[in-house]
Coordinates of C-alpha atoms in Angstrom, one line a residue:
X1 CA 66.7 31.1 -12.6
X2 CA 69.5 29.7 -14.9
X3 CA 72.1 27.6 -13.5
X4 CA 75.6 28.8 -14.9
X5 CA 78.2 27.0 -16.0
X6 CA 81.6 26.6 -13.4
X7 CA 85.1 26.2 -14.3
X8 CA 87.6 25.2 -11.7
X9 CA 91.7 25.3 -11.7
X10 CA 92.8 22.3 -10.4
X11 CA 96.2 22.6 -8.1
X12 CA 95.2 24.6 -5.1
X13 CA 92.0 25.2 -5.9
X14 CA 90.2 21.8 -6.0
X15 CA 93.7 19.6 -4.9
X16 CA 96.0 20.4 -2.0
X17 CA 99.7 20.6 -3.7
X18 CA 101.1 21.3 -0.3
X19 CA 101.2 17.1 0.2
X20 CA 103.9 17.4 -3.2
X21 CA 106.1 20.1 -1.9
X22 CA 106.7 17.9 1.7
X23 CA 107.0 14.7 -1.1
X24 CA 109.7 16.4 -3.0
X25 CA 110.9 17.9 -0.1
X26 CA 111.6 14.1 1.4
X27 CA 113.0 12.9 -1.6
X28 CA 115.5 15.6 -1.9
X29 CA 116.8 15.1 1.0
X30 CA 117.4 11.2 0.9
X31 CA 119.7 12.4 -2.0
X32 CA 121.6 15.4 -1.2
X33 CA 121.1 15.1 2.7
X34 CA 123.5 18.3 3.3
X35 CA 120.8 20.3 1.4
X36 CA 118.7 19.4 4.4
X37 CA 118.3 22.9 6.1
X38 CA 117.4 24.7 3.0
X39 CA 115.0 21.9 1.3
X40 CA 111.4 24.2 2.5
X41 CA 112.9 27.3 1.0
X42 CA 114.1 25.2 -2.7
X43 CA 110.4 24.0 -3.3
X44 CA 109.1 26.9 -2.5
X45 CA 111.0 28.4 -4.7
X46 CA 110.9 25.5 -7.1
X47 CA 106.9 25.9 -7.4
X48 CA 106.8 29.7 -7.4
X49 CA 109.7 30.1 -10.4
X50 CA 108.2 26.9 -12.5
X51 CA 104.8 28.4 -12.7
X52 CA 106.8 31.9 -13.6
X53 CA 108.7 30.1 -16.1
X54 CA 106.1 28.3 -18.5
X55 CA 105.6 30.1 -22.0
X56 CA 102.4 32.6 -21.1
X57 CA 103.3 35.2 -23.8
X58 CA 101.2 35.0 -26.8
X59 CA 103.5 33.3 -29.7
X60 CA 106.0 31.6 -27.5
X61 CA 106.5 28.1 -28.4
X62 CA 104.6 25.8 -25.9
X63 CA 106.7 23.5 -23.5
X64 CA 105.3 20.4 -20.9
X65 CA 104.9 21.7 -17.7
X66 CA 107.3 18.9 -16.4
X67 CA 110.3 19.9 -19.4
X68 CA 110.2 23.5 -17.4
X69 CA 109.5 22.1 -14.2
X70 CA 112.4 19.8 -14.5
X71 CA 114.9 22.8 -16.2
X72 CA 114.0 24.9 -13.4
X73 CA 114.6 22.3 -10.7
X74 CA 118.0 21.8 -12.1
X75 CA 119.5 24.9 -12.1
X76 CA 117.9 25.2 -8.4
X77 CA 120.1 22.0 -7.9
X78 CA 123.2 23.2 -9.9
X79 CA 122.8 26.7 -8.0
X80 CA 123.8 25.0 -4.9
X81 CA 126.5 23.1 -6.4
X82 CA 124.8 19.8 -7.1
X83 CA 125.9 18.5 -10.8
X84 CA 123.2 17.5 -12.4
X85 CA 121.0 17.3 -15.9
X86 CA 117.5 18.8 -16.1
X87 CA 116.9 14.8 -17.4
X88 CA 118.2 13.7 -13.6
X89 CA 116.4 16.7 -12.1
X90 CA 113.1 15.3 -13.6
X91 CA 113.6 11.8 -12.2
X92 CA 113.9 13.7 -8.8
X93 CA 110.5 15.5 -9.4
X94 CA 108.8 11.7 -11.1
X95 CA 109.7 10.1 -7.7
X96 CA 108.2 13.1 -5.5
X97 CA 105.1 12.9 -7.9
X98 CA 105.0 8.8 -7.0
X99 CA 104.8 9.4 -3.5
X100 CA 102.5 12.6 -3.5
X101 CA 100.0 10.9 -5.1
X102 CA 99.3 7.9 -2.9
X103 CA 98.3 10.5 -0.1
X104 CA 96.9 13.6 -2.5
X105 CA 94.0 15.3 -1.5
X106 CA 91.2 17.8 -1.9
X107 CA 91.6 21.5 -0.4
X108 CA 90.0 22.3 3.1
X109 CA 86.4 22.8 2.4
X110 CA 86.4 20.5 -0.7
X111 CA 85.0 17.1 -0.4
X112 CA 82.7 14.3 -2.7
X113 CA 79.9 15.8 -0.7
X114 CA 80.9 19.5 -1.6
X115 CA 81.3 18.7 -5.4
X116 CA 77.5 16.9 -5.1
X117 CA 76.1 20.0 -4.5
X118 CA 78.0 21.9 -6.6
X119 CA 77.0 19.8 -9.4
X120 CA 73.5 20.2 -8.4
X121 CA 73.9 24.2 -8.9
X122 CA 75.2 24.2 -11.9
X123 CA 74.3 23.4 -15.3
X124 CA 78.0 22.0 -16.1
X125 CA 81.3 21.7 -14.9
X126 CA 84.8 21.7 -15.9
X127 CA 88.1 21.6 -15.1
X128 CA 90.7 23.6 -16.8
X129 CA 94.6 23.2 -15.5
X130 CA 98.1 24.3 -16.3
X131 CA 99.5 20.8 -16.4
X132 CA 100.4 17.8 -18.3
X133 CA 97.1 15.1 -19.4
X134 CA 99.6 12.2 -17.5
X135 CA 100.0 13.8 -14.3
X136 CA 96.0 14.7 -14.7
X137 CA 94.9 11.7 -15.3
X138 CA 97.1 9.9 -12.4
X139 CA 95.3 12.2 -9.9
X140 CA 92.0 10.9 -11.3
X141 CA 92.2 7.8 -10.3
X142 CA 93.1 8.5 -6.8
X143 CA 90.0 11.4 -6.0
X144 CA 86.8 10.7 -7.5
X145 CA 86.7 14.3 -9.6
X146 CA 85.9 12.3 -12.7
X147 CA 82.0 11.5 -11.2
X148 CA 81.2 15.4 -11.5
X149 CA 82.8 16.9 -14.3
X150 CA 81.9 17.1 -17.9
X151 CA 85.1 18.2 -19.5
X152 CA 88.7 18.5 -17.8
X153 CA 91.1 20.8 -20.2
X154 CA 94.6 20.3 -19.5
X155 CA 97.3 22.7 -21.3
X156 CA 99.3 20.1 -23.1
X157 CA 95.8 19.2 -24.5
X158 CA 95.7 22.8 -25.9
X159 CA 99.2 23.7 -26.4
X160 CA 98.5 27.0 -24.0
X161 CA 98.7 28.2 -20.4
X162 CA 96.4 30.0 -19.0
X163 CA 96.0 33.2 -18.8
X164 CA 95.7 33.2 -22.7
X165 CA 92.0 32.3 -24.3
X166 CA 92.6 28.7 -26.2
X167 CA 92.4 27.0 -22.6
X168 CA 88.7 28.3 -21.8
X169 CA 88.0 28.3 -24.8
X170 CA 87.9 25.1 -24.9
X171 CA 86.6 24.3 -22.0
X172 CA 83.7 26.3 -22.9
X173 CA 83.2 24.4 -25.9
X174 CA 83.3 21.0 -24.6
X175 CA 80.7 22.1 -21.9
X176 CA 78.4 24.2 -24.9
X177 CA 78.8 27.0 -22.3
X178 CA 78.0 30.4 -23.1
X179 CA 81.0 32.9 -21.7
X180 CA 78.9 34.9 -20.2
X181 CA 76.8 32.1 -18.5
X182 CA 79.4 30.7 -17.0
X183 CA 82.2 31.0 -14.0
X184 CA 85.6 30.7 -13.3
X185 CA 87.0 29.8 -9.6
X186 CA 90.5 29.9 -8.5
X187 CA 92.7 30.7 -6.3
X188 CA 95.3 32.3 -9.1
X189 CA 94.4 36.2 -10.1
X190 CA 96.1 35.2 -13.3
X191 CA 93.2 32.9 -14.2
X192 CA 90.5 34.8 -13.2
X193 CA 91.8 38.1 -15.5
X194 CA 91.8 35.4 -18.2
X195 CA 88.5 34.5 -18.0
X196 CA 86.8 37.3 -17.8
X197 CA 88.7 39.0 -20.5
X198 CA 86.1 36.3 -22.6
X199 CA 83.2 37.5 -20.2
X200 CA 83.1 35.2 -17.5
X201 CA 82.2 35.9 -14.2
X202 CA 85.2 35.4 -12.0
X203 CA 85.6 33.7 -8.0
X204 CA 89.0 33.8 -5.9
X205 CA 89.2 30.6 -3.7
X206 CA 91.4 31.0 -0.8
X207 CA 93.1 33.7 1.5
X208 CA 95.6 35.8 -0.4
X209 CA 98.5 36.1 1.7
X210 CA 98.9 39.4 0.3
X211 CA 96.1 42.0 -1.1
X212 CA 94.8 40.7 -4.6
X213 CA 92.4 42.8 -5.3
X214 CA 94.8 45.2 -7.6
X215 CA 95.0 41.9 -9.1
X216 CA 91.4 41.0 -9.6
X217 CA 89.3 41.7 -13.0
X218 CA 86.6 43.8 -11.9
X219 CA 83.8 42.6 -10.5
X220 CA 85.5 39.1 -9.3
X221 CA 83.9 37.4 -6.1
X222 CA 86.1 36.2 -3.2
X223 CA 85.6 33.3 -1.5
X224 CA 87.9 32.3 1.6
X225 CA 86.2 29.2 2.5
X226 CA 85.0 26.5 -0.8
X227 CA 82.3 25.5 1.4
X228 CA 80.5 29.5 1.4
X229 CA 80.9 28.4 -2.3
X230 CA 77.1 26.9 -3.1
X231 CA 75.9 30.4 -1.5
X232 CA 77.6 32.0 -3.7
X233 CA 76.2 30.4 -6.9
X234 CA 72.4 30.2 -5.8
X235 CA 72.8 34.4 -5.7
X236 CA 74.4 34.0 -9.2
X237 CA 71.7 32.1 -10.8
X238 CA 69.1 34.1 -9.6
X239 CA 70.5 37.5 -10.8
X240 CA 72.0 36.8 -14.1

């Protein structure tokens, strides 16, 4: 039996973001309190067209996820008539980011006692996120993912967003993993076909709210709750 490697996304996966949207969400409107009725629909939108909106396409030029974050937040802002700089946008998203993280969180069906076994199951673990290493690292001092991880790989570290290869890549480095020994959990399609375009086995966290499986590389697991999770890896390591 040989325990495989696992490789998590971070935001949704591992870490409730829902906590940031109701942060920003607050802070918006102790600004622009006429934008009141329509705040729930902006960061939707906000998270949905940022993660859209970061250079993905091989040979574009990599940006910070909080530069795009913050451009696309302004024009959100300017579209509703609200005069603003993407520079005044971002101290908008700073302060929701200060209060999100006093109260983040792990997913439903995450916990320290989840990731214990978890790291008993596997032979390393690693993170691997489309974010910024400052943001990361905030979170890590507020949920004890630090303890079970051997490597976390954030894009600015690489200068790529997933779905290219320079972000696993990495990761699989820094954990000596073998691609095709390892496996890659998230709740994004778009990571998963990443990853197994290097030949790693591939796990969808969460309920879709639509069919993904025209999304899915072949062969990818789905798992609705993290906690059916450890079943799912004891299979793994005794058939590969």
């Amino acid at each position: 039996m040989t325990k495989p490697f696992v490789l998590f996304d971070l935001g949704e996966t591992l870490v409730d973001l829902k906590e940031l949207l109701v942060s920003l969400a607050a802070n918006l409107a102790s600004k622009h309190p006429a934008l009141r009725p329509e705040l729930p629909a902006i960061v939707r939108q906000w998270i949905s067209d940022a993660s859209r909106a970061m250079p993905r396409s091989p040979g574009q030029a990599f940006v910070r996820e909080f530069e795009v974050a913050s451009s696309v937040m302004g024009n959100l802002l300017r579209d509703r008539g609200i005069r603003l700089s993407d520079k005044e946008a971002g101290f908008i998203l700073r302060e929701g980011w200060d209060d999100f993280e006093t109260r983040v969180r792990f997913v439903s069906g995450v916990s320290e006692e989840w990731l214990k076994e978890v790291r008993s199951l596997s032979a390393g673990l690693a993170i691997v996120t489309d974010g910024d290493r400052e943001n990361v690292n905030r979170l890590l001092r507020h949920l004890p993912l630090g303890l079970y991880f051997d490597a976390i790989v954030t894009s600015e570290d690489v200068k790529s967003y997933k779905p290219n290869p320079p972000i696993y890549q990495a990761a699989l480095r820094s954990l000596k993993a073998p691609a095709d020994q390892s496996m890659f959990v998230s709740d994004s399609p778009q990571d998963l076909r990443g990853a197994s375009s290097l030949g790693m086995a591939t796990c969808l966290f969460g309920k879709p709210t639509i069919d993904a499986s025209r999304e899915l590389p072949e062969g990818a697991l789905q798992v609705a709750d993290p906690r059916e999770f450890p079943a799912i890896l004891r299979v793994f390591a005794e058939t590969h």
